[in-house]
mmCIF file of N, CA and C in Angstrom:
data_model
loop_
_atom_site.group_PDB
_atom_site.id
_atom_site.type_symbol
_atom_site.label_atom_id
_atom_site.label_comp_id
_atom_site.label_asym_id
_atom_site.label_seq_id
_atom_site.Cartn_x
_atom_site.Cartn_y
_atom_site.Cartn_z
ATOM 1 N N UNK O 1 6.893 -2.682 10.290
ATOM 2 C CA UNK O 1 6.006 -1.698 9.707
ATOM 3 C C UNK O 1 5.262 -0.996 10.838
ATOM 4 N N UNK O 2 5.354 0.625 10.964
ATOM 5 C CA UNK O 2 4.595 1.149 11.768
ATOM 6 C C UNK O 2 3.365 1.802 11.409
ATOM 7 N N UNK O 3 2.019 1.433 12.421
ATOM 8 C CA UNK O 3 0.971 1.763 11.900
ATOM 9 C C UNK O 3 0.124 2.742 12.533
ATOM 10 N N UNK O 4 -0.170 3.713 11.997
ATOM 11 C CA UNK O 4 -0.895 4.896 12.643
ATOM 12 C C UNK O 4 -2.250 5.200 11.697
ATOM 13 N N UNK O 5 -3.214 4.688 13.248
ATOM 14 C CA UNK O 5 -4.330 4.996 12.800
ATOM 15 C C UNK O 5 -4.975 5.833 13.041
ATOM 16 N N UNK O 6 -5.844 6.815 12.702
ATOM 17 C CA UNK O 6 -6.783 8.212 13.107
ATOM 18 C C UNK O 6 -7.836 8.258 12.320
ATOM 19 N N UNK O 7 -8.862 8.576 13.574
ATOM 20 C CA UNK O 7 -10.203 8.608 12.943
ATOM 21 C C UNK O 7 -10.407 10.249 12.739
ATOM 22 N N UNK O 8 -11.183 10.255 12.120
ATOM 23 C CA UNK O 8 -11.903 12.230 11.481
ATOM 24 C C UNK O 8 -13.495 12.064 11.218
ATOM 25 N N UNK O 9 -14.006 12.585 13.016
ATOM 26 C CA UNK O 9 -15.316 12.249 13.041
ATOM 27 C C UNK O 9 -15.562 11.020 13.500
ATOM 28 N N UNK O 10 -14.800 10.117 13.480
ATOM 29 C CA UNK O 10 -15.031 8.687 13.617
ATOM 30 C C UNK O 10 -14.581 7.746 14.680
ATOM 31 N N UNK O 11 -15.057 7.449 15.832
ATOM 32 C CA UNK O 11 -13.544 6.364 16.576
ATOM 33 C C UNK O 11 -13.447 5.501 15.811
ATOM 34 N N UNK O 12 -12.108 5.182 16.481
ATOM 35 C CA UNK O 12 -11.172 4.066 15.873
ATOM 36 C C UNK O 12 -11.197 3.011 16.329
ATOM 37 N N UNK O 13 -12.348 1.946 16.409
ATOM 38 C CA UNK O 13 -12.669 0.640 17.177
ATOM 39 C C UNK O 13 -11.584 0.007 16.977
ATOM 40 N N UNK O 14 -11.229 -0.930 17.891
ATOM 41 C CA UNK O 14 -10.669 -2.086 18.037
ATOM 42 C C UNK O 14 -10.741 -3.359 16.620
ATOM 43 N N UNK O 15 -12.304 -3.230 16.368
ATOM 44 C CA UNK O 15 -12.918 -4.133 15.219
ATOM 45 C C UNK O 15 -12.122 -3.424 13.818
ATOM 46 N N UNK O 16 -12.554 -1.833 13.650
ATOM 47 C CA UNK O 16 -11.549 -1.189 12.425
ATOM 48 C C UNK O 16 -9.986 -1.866 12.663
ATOM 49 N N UNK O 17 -9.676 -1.564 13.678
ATOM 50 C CA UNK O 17 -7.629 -1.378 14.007
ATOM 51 C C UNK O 17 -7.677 -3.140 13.055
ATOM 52 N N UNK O 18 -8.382 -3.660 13.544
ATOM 53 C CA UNK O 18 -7.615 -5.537 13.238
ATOM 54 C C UNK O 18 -8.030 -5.749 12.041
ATOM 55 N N UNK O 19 -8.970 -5.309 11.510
ATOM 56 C CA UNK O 19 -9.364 -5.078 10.239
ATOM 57 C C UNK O 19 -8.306 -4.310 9.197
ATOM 58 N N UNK O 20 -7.841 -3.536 9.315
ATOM 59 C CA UNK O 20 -6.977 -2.025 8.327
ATOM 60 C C UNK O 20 -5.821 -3.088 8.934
ATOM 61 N N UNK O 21 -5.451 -3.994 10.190
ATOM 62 C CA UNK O 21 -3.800 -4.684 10.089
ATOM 63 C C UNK O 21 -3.803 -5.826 9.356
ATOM 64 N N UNK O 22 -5.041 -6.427 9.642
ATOM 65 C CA UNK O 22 -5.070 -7.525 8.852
ATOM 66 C C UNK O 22 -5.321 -7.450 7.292
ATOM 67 N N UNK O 23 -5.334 -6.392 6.301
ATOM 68 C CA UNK O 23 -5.496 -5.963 5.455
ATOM 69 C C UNK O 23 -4.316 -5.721 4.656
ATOM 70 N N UNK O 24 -3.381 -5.152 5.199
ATOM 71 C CA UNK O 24 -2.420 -4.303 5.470
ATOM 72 C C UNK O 24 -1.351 -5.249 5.786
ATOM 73 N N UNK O 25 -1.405 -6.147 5.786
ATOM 74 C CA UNK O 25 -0.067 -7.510 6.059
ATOM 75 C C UNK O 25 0.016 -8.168 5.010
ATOM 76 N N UNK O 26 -1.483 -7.673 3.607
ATOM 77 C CA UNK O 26 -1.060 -8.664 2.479
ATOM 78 C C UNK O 26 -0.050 -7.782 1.581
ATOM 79 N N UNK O 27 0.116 -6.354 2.049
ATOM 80 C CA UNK O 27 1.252 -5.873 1.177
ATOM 81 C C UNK O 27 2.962 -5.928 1.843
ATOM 82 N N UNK O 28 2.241 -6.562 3.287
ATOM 83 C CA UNK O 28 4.156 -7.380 3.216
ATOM 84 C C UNK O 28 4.555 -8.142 3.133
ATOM 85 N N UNK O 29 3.347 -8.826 2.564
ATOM 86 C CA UNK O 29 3.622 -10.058 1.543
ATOM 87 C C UNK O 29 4.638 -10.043 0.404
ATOM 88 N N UNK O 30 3.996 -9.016 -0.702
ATOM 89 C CA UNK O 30 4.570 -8.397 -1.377
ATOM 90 C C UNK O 30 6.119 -7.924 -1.300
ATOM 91 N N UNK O 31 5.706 -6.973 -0.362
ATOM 92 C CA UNK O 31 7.106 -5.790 -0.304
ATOM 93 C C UNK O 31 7.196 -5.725 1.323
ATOM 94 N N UNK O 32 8.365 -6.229 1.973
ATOM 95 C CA UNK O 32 9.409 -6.202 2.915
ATOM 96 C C UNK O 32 9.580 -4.942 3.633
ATOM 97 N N UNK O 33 9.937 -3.959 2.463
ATOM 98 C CA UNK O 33 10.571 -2.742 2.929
ATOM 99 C C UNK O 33 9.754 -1.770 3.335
ATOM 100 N N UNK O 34 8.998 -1.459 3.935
ATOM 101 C CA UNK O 34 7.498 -0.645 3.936
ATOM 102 C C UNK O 34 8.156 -0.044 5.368
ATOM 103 N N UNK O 35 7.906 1.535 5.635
ATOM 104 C CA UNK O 35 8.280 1.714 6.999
ATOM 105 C C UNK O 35 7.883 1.871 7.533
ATOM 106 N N UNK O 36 6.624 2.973 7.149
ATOM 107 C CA UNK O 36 5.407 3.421 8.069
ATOM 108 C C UNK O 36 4.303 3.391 7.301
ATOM 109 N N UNK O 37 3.071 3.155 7.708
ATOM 110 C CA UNK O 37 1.985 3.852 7.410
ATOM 111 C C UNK O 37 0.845 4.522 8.200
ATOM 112 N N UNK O 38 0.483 5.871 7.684
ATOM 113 C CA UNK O 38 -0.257 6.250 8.322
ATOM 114 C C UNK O 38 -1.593 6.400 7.126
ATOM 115 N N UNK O 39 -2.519 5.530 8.294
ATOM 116 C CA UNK O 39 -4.345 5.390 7.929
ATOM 117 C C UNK O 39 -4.965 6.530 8.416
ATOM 118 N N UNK O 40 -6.053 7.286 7.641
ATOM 119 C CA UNK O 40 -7.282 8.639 8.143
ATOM 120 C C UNK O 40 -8.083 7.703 7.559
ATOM 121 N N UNK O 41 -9.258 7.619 8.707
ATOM 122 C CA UNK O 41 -10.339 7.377 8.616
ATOM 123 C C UNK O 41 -11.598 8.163 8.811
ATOM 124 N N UNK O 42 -12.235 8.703 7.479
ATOM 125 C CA UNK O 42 -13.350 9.842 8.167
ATOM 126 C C UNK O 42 -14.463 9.855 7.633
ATOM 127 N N UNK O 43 -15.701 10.333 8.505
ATOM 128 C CA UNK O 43 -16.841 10.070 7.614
ATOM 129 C C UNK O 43 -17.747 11.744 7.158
ATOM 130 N N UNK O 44 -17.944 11.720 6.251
ATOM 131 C CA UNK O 44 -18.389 13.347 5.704
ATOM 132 C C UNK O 44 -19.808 13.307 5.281
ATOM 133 N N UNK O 45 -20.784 13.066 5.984
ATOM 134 C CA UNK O 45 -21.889 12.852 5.849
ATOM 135 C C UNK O 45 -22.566 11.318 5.876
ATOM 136 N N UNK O 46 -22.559 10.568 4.769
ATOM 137 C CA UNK O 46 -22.707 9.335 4.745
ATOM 138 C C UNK O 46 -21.931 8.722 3.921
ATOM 139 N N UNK O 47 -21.447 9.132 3.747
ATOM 140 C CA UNK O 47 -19.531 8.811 2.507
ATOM 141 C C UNK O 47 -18.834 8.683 3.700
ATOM 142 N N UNK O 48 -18.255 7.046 3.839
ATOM 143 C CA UNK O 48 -16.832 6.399 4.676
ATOM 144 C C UNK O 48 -15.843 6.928 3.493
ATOM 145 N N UNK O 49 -14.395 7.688 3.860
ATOM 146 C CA UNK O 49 -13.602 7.810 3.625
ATOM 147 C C UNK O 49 -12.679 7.348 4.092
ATOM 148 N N UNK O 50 -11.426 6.505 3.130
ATOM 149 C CA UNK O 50 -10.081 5.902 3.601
ATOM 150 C C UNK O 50 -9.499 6.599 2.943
ATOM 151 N N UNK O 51 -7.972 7.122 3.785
ATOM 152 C CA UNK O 51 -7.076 7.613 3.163
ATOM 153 C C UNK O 51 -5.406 7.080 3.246
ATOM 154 N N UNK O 52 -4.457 6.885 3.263
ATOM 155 C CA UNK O 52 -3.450 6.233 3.092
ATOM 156 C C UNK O 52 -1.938 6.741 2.828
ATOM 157 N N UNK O 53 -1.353 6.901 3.818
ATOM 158 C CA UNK O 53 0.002 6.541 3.217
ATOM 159 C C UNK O 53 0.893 5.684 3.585
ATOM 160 N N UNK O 54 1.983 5.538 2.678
ATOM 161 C CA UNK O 54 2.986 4.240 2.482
ATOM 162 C C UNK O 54 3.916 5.009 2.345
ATOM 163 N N UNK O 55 5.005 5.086 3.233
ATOM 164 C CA UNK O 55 6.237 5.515 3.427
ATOM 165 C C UNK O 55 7.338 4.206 2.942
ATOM 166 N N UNK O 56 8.142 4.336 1.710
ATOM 167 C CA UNK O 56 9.049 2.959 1.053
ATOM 168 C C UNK O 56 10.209 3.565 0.994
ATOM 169 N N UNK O 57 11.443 3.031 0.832
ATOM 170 C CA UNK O 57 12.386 3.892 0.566
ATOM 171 C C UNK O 57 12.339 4.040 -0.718
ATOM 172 N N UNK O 58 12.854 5.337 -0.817
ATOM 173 C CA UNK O 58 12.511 6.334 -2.335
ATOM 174 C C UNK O 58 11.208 7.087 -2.789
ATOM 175 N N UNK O 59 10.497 6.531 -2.270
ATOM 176 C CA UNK O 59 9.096 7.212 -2.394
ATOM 177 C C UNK O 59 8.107 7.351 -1.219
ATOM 178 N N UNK O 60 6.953 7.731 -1.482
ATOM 179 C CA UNK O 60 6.099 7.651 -1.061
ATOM 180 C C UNK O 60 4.862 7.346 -1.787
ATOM 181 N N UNK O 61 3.686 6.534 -1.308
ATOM 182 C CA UNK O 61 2.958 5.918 -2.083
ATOM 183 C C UNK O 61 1.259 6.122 -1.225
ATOM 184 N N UNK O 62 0.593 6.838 -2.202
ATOM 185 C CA UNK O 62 -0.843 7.567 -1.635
ATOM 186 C C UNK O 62 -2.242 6.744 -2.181
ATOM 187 N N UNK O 63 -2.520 6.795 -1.194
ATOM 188 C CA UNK O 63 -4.181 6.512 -2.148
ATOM 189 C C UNK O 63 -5.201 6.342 -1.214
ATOM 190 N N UNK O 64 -6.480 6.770 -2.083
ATOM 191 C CA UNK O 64 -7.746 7.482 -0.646
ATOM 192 C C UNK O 64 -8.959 6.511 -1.747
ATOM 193 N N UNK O 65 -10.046 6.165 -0.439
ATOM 194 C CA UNK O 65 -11.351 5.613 -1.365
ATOM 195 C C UNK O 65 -12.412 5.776 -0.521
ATOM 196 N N UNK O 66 -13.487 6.185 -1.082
ATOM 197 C CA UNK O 66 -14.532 6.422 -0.432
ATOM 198 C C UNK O 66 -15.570 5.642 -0.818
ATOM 199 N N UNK O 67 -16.563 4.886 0.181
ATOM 200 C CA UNK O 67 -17.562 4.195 0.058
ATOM 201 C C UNK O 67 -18.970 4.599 0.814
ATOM 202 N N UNK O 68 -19.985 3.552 0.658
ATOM 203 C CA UNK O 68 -20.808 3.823 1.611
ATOM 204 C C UNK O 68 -20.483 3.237 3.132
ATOM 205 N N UNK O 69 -20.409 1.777 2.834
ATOM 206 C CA UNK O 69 -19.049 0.758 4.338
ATOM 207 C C UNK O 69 -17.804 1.071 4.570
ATOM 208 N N UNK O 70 -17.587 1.443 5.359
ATOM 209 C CA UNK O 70 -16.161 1.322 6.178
ATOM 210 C C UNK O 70 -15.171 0.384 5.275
ATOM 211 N N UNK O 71 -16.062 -0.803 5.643
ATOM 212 C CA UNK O 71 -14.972 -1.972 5.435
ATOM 213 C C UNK O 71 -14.477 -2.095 3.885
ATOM 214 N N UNK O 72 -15.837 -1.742 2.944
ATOM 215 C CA UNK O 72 -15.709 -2.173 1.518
ATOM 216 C C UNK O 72 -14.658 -1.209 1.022
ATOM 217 N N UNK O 73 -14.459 0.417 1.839
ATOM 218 C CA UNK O 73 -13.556 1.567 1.473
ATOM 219 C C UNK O 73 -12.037 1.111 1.575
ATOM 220 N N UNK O 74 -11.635 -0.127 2.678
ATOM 221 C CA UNK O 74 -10.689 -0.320 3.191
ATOM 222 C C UNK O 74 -10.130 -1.413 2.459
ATOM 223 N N UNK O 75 -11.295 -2.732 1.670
ATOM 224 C CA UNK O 75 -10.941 -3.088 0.960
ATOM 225 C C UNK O 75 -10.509 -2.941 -0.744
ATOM 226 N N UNK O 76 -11.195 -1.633 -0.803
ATOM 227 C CA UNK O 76 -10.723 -0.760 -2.007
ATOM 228 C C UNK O 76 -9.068 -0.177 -1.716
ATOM 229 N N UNK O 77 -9.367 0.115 -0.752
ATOM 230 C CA UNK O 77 -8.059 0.855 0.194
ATOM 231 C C UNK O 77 -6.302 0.091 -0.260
ATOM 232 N N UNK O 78 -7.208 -0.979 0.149
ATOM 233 C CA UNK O 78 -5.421 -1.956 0.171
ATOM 234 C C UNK O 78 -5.352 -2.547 -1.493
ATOM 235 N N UNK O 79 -6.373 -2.662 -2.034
ATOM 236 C CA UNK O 79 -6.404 -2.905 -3.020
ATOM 237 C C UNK O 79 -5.436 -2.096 -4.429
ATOM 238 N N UNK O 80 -5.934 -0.851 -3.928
ATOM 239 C CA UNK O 80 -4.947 0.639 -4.672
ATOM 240 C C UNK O 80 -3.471 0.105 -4.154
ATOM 241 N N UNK O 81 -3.128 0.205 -2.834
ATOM 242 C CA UNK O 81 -1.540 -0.071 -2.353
ATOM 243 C C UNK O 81 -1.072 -1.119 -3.067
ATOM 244 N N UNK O 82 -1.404 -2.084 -2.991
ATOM 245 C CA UNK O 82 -0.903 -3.386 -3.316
ATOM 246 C C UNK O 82 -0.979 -3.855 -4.656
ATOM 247 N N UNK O 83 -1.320 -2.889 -5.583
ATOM 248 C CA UNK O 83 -1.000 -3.037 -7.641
ATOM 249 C C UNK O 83 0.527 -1.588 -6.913
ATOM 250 N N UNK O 84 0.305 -0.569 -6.465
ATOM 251 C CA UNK O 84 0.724 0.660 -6.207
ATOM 252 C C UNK O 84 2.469 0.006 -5.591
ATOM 253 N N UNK O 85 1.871 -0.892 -4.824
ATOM 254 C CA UNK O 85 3.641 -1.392 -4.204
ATOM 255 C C UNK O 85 4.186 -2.574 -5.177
ATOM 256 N N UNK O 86 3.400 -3.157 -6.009
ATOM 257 C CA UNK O 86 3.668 -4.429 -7.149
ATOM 258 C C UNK O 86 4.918 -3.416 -8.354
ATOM 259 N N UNK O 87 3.679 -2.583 -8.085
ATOM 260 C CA UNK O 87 4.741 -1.436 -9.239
ATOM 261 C C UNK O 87 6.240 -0.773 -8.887
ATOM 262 N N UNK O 88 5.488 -0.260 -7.456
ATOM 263 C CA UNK O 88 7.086 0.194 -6.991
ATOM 264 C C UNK O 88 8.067 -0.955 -7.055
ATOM 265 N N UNK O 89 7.864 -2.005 -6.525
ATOM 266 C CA UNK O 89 8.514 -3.268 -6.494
ATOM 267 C C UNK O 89 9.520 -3.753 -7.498
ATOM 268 N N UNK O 90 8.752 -3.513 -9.323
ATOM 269 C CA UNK O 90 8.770 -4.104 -10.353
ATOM 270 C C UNK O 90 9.938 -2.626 -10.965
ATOM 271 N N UNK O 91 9.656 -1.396 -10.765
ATOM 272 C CA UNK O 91 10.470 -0.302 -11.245
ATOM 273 C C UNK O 91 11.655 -0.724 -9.812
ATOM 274 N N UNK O 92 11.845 -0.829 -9.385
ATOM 275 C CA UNK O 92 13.129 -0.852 -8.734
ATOM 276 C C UNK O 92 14.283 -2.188 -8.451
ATOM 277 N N UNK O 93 12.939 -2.622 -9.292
ATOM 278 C CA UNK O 93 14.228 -4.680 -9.023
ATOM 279 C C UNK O 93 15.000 -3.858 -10.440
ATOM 280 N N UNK O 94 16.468 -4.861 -9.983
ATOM 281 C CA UNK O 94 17.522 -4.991 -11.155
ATOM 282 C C UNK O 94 17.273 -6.164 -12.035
ATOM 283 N N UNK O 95 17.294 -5.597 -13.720
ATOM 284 C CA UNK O 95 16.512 -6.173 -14.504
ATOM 285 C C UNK O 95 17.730 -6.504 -15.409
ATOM 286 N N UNK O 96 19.108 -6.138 -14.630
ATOM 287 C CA UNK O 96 20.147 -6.130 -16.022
ATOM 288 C C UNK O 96 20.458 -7.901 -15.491
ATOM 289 N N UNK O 97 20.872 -8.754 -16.366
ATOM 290 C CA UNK O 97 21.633 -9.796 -16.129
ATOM 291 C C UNK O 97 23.260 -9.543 -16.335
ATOM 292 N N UNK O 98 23.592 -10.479 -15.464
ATOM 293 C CA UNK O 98 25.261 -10.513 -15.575
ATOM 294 C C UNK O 98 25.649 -11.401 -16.665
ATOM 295 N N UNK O 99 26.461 -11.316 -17.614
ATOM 296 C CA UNK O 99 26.593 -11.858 -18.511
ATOM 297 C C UNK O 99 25.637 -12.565 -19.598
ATOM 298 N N UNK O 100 24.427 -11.880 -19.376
ATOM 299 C CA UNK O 100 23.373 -12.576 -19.953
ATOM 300 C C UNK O 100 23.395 -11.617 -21.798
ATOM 301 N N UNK O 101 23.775 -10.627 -21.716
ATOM 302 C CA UNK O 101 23.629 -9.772 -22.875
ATOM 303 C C UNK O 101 23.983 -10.379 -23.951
ATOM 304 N N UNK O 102 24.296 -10.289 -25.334
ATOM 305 C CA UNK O 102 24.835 -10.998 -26.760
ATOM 306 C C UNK O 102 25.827 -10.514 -26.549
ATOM 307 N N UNK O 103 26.091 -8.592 -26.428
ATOM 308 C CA UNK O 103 27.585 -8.343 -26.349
ATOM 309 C C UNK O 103 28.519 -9.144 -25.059
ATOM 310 N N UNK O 104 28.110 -9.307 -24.499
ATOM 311 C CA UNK O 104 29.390 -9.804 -23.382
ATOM 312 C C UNK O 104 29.297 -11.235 -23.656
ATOM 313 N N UNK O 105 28.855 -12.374 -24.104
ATOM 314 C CA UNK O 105 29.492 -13.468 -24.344
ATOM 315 C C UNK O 105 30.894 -13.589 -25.862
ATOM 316 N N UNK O 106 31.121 -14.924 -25.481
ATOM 317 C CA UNK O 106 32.415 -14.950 -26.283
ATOM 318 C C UNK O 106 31.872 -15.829 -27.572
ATOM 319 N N UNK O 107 31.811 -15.390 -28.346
ATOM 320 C CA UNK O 107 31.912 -16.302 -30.197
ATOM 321 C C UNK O 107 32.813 -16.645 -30.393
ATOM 322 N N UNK O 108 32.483 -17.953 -30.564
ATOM 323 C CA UNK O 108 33.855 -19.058 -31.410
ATOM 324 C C UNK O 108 33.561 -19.197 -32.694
#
């Protein structure tokens, strides 16, 4: 998983970076296939803004949260991804069984 972080208005401490990775590893828990993401971090007065994307194959997967903390925005942050990748996850598993149907078994 590649991770790109950028601040707007804001540096990008060392303390944020391990924070937003360590955050950000419980959705590859989840889901495997994740390729990139790119994090905006910005602050617009006294509103912390997180913003987000998740690059998956087949889609793409967005979501932004704004707080008064940094941190509480970020834990809102991964929070959105990770129902957001449960779903992608759940629409793309194969749900048919092999021989499991009524029509394809044999009656005696």
């Amino acid at each position: 998983m590649n991770l790109q972080l950028t601040g707007h208005h804001l540096e990008v401490t060392p303390a944020l970076r391990e924070y937003v990775t360590s955050k950000l590893g419980r959705i590859s828990n989840h889901f495997d296939h994740v390729i990139d993401v790119k994090v905006t971090m910005s602050v617009e007065k006294l509103i912390q803004k997180v913003e987000a994307t998740l690059h998956v194959p087949g889609n793409d997967l967005h979501a932004a949260c704004t707080d008064d903390n940094m941190y509480s925005a970020i834990d809102m942050l991964t929070d959105k991804l990770d129902r957001q990748v449960v779903k992608h996850k759940e629409k793309h598993a194969d749900h048919h069984k092999t021989n499991g149907a009524v029509k394809h078994q044999n009656i005696e």
